[in-house]
Coordinates of C-alpha atoms and ligand atoms in Angstrom, one line a residue:
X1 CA 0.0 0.0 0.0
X2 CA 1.5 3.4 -0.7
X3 CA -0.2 6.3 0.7
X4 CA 0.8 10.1 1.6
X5 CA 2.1 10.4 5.1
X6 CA 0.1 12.3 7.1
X7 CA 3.1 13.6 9.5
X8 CA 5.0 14.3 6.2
X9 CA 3.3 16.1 3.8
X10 CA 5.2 15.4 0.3
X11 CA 6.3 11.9 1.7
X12 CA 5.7 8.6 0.4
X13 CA 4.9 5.8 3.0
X14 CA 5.7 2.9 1.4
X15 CA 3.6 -0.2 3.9
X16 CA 2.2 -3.4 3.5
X17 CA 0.1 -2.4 6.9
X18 CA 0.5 -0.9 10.0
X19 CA -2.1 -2.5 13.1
X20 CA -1.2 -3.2 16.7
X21 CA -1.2 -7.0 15.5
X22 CA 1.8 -6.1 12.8
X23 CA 3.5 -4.0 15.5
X24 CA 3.3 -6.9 18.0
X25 CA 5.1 -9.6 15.5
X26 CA 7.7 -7.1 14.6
X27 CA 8.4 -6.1 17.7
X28 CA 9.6 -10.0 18.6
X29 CA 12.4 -8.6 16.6
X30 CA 16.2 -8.3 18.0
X31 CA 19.7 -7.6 16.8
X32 CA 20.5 -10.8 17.7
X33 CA 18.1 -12.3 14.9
X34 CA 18.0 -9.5 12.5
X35 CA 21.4 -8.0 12.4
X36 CA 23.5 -11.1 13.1
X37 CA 26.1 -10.2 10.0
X38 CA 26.3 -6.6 11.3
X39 CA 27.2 -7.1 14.8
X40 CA 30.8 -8.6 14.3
X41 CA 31.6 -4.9 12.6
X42 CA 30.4 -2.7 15.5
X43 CA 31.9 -1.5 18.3
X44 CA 31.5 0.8 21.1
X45 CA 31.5 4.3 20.4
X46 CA 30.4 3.5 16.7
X47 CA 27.3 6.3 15.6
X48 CA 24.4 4.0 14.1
X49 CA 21.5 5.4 11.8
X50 CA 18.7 2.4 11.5
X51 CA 16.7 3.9 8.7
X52 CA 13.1 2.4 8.9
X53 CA 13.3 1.3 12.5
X54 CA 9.5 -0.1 13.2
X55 CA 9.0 -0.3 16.7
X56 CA 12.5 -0.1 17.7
X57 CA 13.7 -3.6 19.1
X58 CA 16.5 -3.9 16.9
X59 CA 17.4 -0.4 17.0
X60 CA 17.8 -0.7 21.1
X61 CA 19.9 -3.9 20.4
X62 CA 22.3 -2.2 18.1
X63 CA 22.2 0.5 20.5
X64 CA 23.0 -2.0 23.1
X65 CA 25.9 -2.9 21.0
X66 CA 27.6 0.5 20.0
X67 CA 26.8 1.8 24.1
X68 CA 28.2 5.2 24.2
X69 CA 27.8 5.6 20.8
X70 CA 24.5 7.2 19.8
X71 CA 22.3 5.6 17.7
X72 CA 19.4 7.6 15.5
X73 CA 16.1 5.7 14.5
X74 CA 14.1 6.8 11.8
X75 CA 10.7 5.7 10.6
X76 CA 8.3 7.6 7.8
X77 CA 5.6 6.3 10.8
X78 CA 5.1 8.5 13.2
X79 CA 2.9 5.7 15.1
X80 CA 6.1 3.9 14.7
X81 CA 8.4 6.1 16.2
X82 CA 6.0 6.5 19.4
X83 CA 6.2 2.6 20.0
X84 CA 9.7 2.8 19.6
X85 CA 10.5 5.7 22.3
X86 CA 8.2 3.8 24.7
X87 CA 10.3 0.8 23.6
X88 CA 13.7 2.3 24.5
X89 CA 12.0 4.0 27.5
X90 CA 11.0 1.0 29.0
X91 CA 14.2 -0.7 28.2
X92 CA 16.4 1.8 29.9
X93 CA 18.5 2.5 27.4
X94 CA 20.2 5.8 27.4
X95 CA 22.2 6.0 23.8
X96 CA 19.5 5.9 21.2
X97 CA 16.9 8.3 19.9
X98 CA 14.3 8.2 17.5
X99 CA 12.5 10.4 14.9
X100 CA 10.2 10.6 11.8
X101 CA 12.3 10.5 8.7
X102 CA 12.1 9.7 5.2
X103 CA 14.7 7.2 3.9
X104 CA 14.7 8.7 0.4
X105 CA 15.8 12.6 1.9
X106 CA 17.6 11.7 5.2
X107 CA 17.3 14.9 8.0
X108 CA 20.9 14.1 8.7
X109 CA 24.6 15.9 7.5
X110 CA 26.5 14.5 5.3
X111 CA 30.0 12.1 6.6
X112 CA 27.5 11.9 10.0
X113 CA 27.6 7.9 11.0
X114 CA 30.0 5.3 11.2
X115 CA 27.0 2.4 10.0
X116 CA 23.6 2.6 8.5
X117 CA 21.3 -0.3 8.6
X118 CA 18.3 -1.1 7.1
X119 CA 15.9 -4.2 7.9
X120 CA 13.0 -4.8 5.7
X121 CA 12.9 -1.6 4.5
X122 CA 14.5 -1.2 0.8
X123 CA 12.2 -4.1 -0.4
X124 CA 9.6 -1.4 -0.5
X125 CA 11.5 0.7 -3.6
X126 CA 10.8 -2.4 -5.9
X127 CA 13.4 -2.9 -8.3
X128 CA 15.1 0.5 -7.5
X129 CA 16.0 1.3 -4.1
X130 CA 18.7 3.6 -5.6
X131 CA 17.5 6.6 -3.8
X132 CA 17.2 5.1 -0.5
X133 CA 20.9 3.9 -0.8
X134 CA 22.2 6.9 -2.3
X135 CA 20.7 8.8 0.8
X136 CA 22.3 6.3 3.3
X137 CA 25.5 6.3 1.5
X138 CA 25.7 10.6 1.5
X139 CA 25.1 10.0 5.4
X140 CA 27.8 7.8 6.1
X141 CA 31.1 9.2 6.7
X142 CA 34.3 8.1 4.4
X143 CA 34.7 4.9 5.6
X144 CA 31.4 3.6 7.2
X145 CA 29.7 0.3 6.6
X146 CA 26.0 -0.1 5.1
X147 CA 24.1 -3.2 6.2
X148 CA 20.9 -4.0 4.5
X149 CA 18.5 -7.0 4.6
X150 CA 15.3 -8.2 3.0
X151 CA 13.4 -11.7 2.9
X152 CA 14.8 -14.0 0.2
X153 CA 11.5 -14.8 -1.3
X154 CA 11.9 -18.7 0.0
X155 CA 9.2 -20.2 2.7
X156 CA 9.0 -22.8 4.3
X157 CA 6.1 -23.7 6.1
X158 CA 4.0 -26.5 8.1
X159 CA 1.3 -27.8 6.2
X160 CA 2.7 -27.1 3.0
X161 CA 0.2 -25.4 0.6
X162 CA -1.7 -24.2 3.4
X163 CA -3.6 -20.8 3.9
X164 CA -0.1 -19.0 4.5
X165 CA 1.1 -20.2 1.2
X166 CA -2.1 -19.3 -0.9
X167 CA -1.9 -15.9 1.2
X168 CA 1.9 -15.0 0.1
X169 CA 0.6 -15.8 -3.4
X170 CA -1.9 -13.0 -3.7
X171 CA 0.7 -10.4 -2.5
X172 CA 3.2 -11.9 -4.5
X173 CA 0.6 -11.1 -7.6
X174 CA -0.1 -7.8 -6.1
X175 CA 3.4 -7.2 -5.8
X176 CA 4.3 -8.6 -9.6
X177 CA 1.3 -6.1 -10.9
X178 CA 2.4 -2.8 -9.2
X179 CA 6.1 -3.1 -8.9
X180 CA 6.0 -1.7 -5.7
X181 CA 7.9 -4.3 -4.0
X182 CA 9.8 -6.5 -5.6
X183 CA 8.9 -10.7 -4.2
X184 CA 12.8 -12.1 -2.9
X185 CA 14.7 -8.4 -3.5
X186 CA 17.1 -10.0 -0.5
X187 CA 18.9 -11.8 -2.9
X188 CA 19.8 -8.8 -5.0
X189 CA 21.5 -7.2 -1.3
X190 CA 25.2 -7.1 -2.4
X191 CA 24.6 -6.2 -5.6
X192 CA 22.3 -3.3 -5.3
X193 CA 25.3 -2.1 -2.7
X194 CA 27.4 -2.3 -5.8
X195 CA 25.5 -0.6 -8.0
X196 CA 25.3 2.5 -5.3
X197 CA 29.3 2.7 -5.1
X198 CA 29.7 0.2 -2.2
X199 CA 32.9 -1.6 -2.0
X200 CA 34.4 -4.5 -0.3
X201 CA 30.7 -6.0 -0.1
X202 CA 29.6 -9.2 0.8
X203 CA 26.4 -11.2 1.1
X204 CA 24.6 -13.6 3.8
X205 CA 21.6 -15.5 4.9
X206 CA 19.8 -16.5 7.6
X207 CA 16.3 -18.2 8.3
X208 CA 14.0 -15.9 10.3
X209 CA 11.1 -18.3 11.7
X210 CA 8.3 -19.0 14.6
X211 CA 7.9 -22.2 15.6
X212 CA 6.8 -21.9 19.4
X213 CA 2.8 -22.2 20.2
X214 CA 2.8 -18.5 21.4
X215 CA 4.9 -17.1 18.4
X216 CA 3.0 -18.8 16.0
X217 CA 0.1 -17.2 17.5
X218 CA 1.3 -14.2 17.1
X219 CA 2.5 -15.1 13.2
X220 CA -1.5 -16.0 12.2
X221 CA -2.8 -12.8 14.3
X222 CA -0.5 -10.9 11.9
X223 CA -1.0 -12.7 9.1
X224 CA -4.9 -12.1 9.4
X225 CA -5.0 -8.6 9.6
X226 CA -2.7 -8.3 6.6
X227 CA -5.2 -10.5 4.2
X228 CA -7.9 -8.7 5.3
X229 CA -6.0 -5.6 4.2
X230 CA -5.1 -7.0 0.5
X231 CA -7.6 -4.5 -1.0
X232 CA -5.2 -3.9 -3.7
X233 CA -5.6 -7.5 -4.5
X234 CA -9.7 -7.3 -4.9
X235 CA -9.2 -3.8 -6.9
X236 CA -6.7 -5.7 -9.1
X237 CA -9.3 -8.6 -9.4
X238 CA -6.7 -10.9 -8.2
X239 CA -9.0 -12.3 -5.4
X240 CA -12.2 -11.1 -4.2
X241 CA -13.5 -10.1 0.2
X242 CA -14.7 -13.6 0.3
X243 CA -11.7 -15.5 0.1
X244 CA -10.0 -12.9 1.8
X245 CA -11.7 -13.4 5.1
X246 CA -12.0 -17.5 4.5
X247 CA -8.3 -17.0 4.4
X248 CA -7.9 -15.3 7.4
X249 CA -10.2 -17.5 9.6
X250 CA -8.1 -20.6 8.4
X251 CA -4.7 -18.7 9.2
X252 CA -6.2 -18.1 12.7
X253 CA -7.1 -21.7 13.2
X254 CA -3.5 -22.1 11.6
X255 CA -2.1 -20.3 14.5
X256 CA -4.0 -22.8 17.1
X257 CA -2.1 -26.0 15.7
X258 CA 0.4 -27.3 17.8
X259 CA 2.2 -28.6 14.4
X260 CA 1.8 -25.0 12.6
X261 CA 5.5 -23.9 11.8
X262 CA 6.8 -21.1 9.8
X263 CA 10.3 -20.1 8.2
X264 CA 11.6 -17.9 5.2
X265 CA 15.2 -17.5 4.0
X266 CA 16.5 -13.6 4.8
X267 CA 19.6 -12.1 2.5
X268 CA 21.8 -9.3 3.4
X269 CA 25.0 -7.9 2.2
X270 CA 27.3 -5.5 3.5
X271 CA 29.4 -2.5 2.0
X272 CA 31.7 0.2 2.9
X273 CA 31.8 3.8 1.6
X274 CA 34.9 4.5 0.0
X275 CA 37.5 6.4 1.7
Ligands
SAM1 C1 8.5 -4.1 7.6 S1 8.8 -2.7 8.6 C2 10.4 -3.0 9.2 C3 10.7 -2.4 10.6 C4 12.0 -2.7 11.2 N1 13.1 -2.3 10.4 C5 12.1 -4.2 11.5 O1 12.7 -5.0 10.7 O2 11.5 -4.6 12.5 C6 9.2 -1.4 7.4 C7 9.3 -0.1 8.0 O3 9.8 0.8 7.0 C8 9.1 2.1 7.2 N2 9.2 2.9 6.0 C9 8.5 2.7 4.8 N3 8.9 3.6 3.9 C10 9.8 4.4 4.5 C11 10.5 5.6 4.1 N4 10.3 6.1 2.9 N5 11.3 6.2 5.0 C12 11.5 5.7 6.3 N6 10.8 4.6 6.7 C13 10.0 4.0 5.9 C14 7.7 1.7 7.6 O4 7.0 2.7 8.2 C15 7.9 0.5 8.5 O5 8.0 0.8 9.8

């Protein structure tokens, strides 16, 4: 769904779906998980910009990580950024700070981090998130390091063919129609970084997935709300409200097996700003 930001006038948020469902699943989020081929590079003291931060968990890991170093959240949501301060406020943690921002025209100086990161977020410019990495790039200071990751486009998932399978085919129609977001973009990480000017870059994966009874809960909660907002999908006259909501009520009783699991390859890359 792309639709003006109210907090932004001019700016583009780019969103499958914002709902306190989606903001509960992503905030299961950590560094740990999400940034596992960053960590090894950072250090204390290192200045972090986490462009499209969510609800902030795995900016207040990375935060954790670079302690004193400050690091700078920004989200084009400005319901976003709330859950993210309350986040960090409840976590204690002193060295990061969050704002509303817009990836594609960074509020920041020029040369003014050490690393900017980006989880989830450049899949959202399609084929062409040249503008986004171009911003982060200007940010970084001669030197700095650029992590990126997106999902893979590879699931797998307990029953196979299920209603989370024949969901993820819809959007990946919708997606195929507009252009919006591009279905498996992770594997193009590294060499989008290339293409920007990145050097010395290199590309990794990982399996993100939810296999206990409480996360997979959580997973089919999430999953619900975003069927029932594939409008685009009816408009397009991919599917139609009926199926819609049939699929949601069998994710949701998806979510209640004990066997339910689900998993999906995640690729990153790394790059460094020449200098
Ligand atoms: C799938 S969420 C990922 C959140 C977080 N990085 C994580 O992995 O948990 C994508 C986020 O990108 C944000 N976003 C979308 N377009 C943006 C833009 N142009 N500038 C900044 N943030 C943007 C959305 O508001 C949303 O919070």
């Amino acid at each position: 769904m792309t639709t003006p930001n109210p907090q932004q006038p001019g700016a583009t948020l780019r969103t499958v779906g914002w709902s306190p469902a989606v903001a509960q699943l992503t905030a299961q989020r950590t560094a740990g998980q999400q940034a596992a081929f960053l960590l090894p590079y950072l250090k204390p003291g290192t200045r972090l910009l986490d462009c499209g931060c969510g609800p902030g968990t795995i900016t207040i890991g990375l935060a954790e990580a670079v302690a004193p170093g400050e690091v700078v959240g920004i989200d084009i949501g400005a319901p976003q950024i709330e859950v993210a301060r309350a986040n960090a406020a409840q976590k204690g943690t002193p060295n990061v700070r969050f704002q509303v921002g817009d990836i594609l025209k960074l509020p920041f100086e020029d040369n003014s981090f050490d690393v900017a990161y980006a989880n989830n977020v450049i899949m959202y410019f399609g084929d062409s998130p040249d503008q986004a990495l171009k911003e982060m790039r200007r940010v970084l200071r001669p030197g700095g390091l650029i992590g990126i990751r997106n999902p893979g486009g590879g699931y797998v998932l307990n029953p196979e063919g299920g209603p989370v399978q024949q969901a993820n085919a819809i959007l990946t129609n919708v997606w195929n129609h507009t252009g919006q977001v591009l279905p498996g973009s992770g594997r193009k990480a590294k060499a989008y970084l290339r293409r920007a000017g990145f050097v010395r870059c290199e590309g990794f994966a990982d399996c993100e997935f939810y296999g206990s009874p409480e996360a997979i809960q959580k997973m089919a909660e999430t999953e619900a709300v975003r069927v029932r907002g594939y409008t685009r999908a009816v408009e397009l006259g991919l599917t139609d409200e009926a199926t819609l909501e049939r699929l949601a009520q069998e994710i949701l009783e998806w979510g209640k097996d004990a066997d339910a699991f689900w998993s999906r390859i995640c690729c990153s890359a790394i790059g460094w700003k020449e200098g």
